[in-house]
Coordinates of C-alpha atoms in Angstrom, one line a residue:
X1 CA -27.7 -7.1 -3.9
X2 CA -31.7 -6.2 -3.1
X3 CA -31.7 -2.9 -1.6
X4 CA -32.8 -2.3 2.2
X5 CA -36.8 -2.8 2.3
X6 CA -38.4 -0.6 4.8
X7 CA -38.1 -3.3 7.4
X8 CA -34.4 -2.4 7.5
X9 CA -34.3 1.2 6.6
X10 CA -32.7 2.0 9.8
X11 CA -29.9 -0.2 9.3
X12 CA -26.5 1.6 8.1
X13 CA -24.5 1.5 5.1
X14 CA -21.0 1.5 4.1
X15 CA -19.5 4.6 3.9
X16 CA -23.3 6.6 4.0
X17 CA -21.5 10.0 4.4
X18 CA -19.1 10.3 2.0
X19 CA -19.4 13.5 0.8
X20 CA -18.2 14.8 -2.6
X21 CA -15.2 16.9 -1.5
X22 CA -13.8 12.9 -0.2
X23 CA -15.0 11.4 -3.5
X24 CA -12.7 14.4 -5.7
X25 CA -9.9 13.7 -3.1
X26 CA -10.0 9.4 -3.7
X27 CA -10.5 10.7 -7.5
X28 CA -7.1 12.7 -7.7
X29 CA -5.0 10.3 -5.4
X30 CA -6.2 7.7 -8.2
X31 CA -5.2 9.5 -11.4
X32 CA -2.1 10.7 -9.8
X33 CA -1.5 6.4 -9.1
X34 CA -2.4 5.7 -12.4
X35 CA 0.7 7.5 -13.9
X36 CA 3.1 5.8 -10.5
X37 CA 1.5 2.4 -11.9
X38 CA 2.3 2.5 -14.7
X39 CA 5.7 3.6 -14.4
X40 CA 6.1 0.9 -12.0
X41 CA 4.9 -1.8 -14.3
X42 CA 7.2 -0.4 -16.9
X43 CA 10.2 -0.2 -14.7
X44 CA 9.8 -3.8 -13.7
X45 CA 9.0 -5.2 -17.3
X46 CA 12.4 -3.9 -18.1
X47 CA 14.0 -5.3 -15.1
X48 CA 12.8 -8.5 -15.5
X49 CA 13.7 -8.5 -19.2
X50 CA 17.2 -7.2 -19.0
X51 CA 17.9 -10.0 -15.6
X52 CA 17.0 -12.4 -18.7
X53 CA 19.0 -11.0 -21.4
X54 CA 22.3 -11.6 -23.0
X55 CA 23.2 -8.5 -20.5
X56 CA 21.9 -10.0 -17.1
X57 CA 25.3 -9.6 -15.7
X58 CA 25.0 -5.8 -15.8
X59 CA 21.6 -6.2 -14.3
X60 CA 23.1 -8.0 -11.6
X61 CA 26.3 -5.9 -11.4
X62 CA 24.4 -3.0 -11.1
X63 CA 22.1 -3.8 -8.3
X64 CA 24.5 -5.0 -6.7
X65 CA 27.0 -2.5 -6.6
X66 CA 27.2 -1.0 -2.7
X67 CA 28.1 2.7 -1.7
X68 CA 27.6 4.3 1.7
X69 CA 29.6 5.0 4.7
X70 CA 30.7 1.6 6.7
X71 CA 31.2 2.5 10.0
X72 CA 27.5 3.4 10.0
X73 CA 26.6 -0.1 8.8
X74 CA 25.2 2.2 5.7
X75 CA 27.7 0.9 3.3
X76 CA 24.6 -1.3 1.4
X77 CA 24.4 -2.4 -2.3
X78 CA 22.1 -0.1 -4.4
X79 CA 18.8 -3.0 -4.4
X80 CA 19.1 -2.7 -0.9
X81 CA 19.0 1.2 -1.0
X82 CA 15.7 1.1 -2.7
X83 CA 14.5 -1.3 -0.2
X84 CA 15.3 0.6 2.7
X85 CA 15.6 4.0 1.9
X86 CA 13.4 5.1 -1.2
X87 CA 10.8 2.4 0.0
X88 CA 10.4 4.4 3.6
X89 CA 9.3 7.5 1.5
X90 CA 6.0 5.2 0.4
X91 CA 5.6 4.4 4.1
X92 CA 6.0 7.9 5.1
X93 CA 3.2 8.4 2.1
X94 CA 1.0 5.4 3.9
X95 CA 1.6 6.8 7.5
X96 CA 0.4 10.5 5.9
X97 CA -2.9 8.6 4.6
X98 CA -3.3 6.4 8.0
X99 CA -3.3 9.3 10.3
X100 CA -5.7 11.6 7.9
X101 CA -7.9 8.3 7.5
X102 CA -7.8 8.0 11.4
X103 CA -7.9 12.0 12.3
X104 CA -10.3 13.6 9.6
X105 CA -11.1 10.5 7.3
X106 CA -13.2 7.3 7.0
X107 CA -11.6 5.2 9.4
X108 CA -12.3 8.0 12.7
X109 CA -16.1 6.7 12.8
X110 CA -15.9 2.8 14.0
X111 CA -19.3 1.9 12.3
X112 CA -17.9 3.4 8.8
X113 CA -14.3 1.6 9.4
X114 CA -15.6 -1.3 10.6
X115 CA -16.3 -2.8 7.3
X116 CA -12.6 -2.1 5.2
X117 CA -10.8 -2.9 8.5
X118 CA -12.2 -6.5 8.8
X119 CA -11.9 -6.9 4.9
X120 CA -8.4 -6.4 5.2
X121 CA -8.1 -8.8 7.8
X122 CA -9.8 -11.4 6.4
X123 CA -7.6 -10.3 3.1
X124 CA -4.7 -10.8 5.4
X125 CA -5.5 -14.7 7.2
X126 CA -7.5 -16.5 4.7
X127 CA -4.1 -16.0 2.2
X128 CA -1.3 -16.8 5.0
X129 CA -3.7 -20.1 6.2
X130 CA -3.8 -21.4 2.3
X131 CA 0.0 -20.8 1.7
X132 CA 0.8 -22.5 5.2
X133 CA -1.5 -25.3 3.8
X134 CA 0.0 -25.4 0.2
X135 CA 3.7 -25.8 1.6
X136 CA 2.3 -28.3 4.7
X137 CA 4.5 -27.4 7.1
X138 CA 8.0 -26.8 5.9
X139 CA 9.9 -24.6 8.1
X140 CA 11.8 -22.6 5.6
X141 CA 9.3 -22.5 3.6
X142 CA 6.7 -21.7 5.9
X143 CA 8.8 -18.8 6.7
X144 CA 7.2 -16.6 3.4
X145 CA 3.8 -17.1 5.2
X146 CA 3.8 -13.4 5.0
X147 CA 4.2 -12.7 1.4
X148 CA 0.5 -13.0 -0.1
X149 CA -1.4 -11.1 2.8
X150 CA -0.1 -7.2 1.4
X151 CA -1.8 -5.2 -1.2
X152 CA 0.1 -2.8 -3.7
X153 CA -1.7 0.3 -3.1
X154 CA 0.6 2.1 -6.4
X155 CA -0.5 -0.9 -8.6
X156 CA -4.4 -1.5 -7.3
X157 CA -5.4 1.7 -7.4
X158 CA -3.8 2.3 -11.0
X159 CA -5.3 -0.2 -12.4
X160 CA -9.0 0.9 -10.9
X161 CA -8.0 4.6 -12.1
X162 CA -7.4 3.0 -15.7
X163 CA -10.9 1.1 -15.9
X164 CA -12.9 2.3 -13.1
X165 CA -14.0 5.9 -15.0
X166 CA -17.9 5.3 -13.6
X167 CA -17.3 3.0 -10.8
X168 CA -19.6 4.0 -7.8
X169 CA -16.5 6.5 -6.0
X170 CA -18.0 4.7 -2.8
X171 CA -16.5 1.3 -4.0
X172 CA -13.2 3.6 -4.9
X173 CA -13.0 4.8 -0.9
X174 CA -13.6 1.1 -0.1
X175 CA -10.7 -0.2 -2.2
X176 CA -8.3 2.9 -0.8
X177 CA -9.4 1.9 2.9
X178 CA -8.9 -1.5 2.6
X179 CA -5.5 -0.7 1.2
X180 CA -4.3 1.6 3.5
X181 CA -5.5 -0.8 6.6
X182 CA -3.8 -3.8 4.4
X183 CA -0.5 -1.9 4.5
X184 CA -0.6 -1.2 8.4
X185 CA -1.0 -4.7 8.8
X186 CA 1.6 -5.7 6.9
X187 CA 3.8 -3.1 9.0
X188 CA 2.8 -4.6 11.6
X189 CA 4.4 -8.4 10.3
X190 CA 7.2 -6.6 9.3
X191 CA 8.2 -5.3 12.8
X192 CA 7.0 -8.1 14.9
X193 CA 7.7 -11.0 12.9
X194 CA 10.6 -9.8 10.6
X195 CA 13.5 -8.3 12.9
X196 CA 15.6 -10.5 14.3
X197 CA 17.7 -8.9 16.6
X198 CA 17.0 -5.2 17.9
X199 CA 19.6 -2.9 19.4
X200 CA 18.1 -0.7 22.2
X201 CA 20.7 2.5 22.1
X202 CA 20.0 3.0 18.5
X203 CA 16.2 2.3 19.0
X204 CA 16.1 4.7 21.5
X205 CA 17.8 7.7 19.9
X206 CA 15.3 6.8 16.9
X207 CA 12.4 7.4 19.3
X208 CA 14.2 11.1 20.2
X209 CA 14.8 12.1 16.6
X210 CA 11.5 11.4 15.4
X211 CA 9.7 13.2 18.8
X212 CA 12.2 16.2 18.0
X213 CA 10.6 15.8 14.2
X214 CA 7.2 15.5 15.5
X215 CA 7.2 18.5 18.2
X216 CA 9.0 20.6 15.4
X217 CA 6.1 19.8 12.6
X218 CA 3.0 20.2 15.0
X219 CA 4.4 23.3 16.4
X220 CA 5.3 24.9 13.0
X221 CA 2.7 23.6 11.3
X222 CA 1.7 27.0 9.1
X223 CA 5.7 27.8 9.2
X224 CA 6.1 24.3 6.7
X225 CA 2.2 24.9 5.2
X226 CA 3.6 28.2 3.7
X227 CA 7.1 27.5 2.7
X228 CA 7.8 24.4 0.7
X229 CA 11.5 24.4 1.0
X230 CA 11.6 24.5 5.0
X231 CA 10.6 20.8 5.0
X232 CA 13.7 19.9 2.6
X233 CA 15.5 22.0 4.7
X234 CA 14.7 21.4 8.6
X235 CA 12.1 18.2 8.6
X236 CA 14.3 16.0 6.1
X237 CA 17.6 16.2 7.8
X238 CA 16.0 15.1 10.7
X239 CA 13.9 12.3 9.1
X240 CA 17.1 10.5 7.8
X241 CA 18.9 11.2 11.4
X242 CA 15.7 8.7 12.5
X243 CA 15.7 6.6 9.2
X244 CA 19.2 6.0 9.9
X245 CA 19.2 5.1 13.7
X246 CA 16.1 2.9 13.0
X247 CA 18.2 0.9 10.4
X248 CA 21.0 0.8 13.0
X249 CA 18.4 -0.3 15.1
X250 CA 17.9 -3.6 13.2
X251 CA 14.3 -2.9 12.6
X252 CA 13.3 -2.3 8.8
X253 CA 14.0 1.4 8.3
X254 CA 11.1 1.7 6.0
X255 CA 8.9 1.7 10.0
X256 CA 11.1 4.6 10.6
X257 CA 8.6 6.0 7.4
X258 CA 5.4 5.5 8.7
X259 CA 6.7 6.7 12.0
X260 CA 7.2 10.0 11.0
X261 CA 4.3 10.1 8.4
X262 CA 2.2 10.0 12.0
X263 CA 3.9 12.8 12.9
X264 CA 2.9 15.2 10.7
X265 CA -0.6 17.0 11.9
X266 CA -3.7 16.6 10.3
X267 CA -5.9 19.4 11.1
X268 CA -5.0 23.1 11.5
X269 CA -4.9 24.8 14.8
X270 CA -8.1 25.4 16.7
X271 CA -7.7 29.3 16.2
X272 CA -7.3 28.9 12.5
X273 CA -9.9 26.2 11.7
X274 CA -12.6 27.2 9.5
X275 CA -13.9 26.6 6.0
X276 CA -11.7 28.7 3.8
X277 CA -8.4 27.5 6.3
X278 CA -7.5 25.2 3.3
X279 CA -6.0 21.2 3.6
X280 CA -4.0 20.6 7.0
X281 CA -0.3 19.9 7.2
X282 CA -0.8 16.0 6.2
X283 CA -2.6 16.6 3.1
X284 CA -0.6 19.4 2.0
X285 CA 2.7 16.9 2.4
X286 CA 0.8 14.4 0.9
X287 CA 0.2 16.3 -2.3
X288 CA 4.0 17.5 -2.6
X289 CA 5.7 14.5 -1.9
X290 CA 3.3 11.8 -3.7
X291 CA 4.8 12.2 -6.9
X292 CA 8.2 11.3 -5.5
X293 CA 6.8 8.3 -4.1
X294 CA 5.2 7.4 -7.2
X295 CA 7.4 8.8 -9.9
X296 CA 10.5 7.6 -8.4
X297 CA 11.0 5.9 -5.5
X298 CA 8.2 3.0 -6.0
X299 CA 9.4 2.5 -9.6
X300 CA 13.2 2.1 -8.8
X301 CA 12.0 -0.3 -6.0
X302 CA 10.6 -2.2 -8.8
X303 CA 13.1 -2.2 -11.3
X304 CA 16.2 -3.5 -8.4
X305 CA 13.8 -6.3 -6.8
X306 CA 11.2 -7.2 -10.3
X307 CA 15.0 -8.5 -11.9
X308 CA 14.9 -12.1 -11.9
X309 CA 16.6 -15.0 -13.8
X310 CA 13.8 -16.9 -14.8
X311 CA 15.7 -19.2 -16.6
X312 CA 13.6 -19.0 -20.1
X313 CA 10.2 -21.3 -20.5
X314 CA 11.2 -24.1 -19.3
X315 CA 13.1 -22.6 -15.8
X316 CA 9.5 -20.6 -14.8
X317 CA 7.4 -24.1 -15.5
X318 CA 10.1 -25.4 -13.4
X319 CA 9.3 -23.1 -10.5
X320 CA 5.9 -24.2 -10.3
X321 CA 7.3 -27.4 -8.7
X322 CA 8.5 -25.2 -5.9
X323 CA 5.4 -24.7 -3.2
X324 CA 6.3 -22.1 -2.2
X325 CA 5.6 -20.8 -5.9
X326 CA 2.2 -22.4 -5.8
X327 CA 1.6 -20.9 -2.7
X328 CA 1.8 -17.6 -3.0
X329 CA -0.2 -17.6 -6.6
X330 CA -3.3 -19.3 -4.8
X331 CA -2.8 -17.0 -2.0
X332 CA -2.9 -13.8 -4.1
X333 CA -5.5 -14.6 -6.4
X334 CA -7.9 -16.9 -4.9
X335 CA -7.2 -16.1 -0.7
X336 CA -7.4 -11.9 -1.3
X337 CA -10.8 -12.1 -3.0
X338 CA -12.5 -15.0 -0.9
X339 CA -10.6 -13.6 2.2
X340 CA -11.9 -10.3 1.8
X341 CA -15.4 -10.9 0.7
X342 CA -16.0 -13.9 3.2
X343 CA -14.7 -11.0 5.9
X344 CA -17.0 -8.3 4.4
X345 CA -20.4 -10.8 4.3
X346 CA -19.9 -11.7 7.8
X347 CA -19.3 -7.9 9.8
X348 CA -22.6 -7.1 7.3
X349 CA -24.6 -9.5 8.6
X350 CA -23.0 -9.3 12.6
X351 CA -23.2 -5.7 12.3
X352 CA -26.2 -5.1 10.1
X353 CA -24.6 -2.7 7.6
X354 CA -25.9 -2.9 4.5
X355 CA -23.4 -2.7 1.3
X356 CA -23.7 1.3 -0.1
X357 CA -27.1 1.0 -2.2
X358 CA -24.9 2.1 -5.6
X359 CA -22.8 -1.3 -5.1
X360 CA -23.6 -4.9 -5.5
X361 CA -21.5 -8.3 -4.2
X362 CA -20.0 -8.9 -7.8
X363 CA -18.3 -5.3 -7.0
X364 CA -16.4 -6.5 -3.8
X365 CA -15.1 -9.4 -5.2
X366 CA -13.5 -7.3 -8.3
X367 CA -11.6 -5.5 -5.2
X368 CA -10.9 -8.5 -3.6
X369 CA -9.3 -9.8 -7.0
X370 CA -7.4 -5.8 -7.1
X371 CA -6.1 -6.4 -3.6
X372 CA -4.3 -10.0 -5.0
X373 CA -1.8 -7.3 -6.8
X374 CA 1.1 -7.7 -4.2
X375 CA 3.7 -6.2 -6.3
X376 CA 5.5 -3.8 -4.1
X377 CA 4.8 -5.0 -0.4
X378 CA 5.1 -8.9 -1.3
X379 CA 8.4 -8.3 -2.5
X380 CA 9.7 -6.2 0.3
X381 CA 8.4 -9.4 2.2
X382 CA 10.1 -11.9 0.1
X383 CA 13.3 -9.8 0.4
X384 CA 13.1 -10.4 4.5
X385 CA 11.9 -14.3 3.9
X386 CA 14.4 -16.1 2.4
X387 CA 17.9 -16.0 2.2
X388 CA 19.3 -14.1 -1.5
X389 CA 21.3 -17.8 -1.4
X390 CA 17.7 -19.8 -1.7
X391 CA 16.1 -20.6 -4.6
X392 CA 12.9 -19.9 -3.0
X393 CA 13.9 -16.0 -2.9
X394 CA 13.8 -16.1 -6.9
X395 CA 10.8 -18.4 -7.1
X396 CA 9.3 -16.1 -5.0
X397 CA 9.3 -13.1 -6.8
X398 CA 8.6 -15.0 -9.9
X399 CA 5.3 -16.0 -8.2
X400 CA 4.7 -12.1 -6.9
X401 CA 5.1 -11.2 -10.8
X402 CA 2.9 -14.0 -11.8
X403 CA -0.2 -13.3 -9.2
X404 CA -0.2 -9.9 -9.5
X405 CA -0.7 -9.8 -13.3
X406 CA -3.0 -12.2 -13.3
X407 CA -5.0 -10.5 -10.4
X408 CA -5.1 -7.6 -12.5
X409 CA -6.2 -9.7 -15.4
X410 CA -9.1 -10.8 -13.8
X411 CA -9.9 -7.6 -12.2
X412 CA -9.9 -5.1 -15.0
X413 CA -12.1 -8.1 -17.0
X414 CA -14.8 -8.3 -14.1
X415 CA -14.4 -4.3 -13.0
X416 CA -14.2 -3.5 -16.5
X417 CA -17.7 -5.1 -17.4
X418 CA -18.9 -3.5 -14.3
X419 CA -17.6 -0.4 -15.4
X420 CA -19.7 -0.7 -18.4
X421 CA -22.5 -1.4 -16.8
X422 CA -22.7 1.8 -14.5
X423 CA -21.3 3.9 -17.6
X424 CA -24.6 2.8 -18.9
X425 CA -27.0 3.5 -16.1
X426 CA -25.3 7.0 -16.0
X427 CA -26.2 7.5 -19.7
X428 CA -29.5 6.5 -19.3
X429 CA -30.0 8.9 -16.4
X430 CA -28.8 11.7 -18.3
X431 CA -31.5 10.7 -20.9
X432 CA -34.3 10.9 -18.4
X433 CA -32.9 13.9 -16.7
X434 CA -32.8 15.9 -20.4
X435 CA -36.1 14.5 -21.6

């Protein structure tokens, strides 16, 4: 990309403010999702090995098995625990990020959030219109429309944490903006286009709990700041009171997550704001429950949905005759990155913001290719698609697994060069700067 001439110095850049205390906080969420990512990806390699082993039936037994309390429409096999329960503590991580994006981030100025936000949705359509087009208009089929348009947050940002060590940290804030948009977007489907029946008593004592959670966390906001275990002790009791009732509901509980992720207050109170009053509320949760998210809960989501009989060489070639399959692997990797560079080229131009001066096209098109890692999200989504009696539910994830590593293939060769690249310039400016 040329840089501005003078004849459009005026005109803005993506994120022109970021300052470095935002760049150190992208920079630790990423290192701390470089170890999540991993784990994830190791979790799910063993899933997917052992559902193709001599010992599948274990596999299968296992995930399988159900425990709860029936009466409470709780009793639910121990996959569909990690769907619904440890899967809402990564919303409740994503509804933390959204509201300190919204309140004290990126995303409060309109002319910085501008950009990411139409990324994502152009991330989120140009994938859904080519997998509508790839299975031309089957109505079961059609039904997965959803699946390709979510990013894995865990997996992206762990693989740019692993080969993006000089990466311009603006093109890092972009990636993590995108992401987090992506993700409310893909709430959003999961609400609106993925409940079926909603029961209104349970909905509305949801509503009550988390208010009652919300009024207790804004008003005791120093009270929780202070003492770690009060939150374990008087925020979580009433968070799975909500995640309950919003399950009961017949909404995915995992909403009930973000829900209460809003809840929690950014900034500190007016009489105690200052610059030695230290991270709000939001950030402080954010740094003491991330590594449960990423440590644990993300992983085991992994390991219960990555197992899949694939049937040996010849039963994955034979899912590529399934278009749903098809599908989803052009929608990943070839409608993320044209879906989100397309969407970025044309709010430049419409809006004249120029691209930050330290990043060039080639750069936005290696996060495009990042955000075609579905991973987590998709397969949430392809849970809620098809029936666990379809074959397409199996193809499905077998097509999640497949895009997503070869998404993050193609982005850690093209990043990775870029990465170079910029690891040079920086040397050479040291050079200059010592001479």
């Amino acid at each position: 990309m040329v840089k501005p001439s003078s004849r459009l110095a005026r005109v803005r850049s993506v994120f022109p403010s970021a300052s470095r205390a935002e760049s150190r906080r992208i920079g630790a969420i990423l290192r701390k999702e470089a170890v999540g990512g991993i784990l994830l990806v190791s979790l799910a390699a063993i899933a997917l090995l052992w559902a193709n082993s001599p010992w599948a039936e274990s596999y299968f037994a296992l995930r399988d098995f159900e425990i709860g309390y029936e009466p409470w429409h709780l009793r639910l096999s121990l996959g569909a625990w990690a769907a619904d329960g440890l899967l809402a503590i990564f919303f409740f991580l994503v509804g933390l990020e959204l509201k300190r994006e919204f309140v004290a981030g990126d995303l409060r100025k309109f002319s910085t959030a501008v950009v990411p936000i139409v990324a994502a949705v152009g991330g989120v359509i140009v994938p859904a219109v080519i997998y509508l087009a790839v299975v031309a208009g089957s109505a079961e089929e059609s039904h997965g429309w959803a699946i390709p348009t979510a990013t894995d947050i865990a997996f992206a940002v762990a693989v740019l944490a692993l080969i993006g060590s000089h990466l311009p940290s603006a093109l890092r804030i972009f990636l993590l903006t995108l992401a987090v948009v992506d993700d409310l977007i893909a709430i959003g489907i999961i609400a609106l286009f993925y409940t079926e029946t909603i029961e209104i008593l349970p909905l509305v004592l949801a509503f009550i709990a988390i208010a009652v959670y919300g009024v207790i966390a804004q008003r005791y906001r120093d009270f929780f700041h202070l003492r770690p275990t009060a939150a374990w002790l008087i925020l979580l009791p009433i968070g799975v009171v909500a995640w309950a009732l919003v399950h009961a509901s017949g909404i995915h509980a995992t909403i009930a997550g973000v829900l209460l992720g809003f809840m929690i207050p950014v900034l500190h109170k007016k009489a105690d704001r200052g610059p030695d009053a230290g991270p709000g509320l939001a950030e402080v949760f954010e740094h003491r429950f991330r590594p449960l998210s990423a440590g644990f809960a993300v992983p085991v989501f992994a390991f219960f949905s990555a197992g899949v009989a694939i049937g040996g060489g010849e039963g994955f070639a034979s899912a590529f005759a399934d278009p749903v399959v098809v599908g989803i692997v052009l929608a990943l990797v070839v409608g993320k990155p044209l879906g989100i560079t397309v969407a970025t080229w044309i709010i430049t131009r419409i809006r004249r913001i120029n691209l930050d001066p330290a990043l060039r096209w080639i750069d936005i098109i290696g996060v495009g290719l990042l955000a075609g890692i579905g991973f987590t999200v998709s397969l949430l989504v392809a849970e809620l698609s098809f029936a666990v009696t379809s074959e397409h539910h199996d193809h499905a994830k077998v097509a999640i697994l497949t895009a997503s590593v070869i998404a993050a293939v193609g982005a850690s060769v093209l990043l990775g060069a870029r990465n170079r690249r910029y690891r040079r310039l920086a040397g050479s400016d040291d050079e200059v700067k010592g001479s």
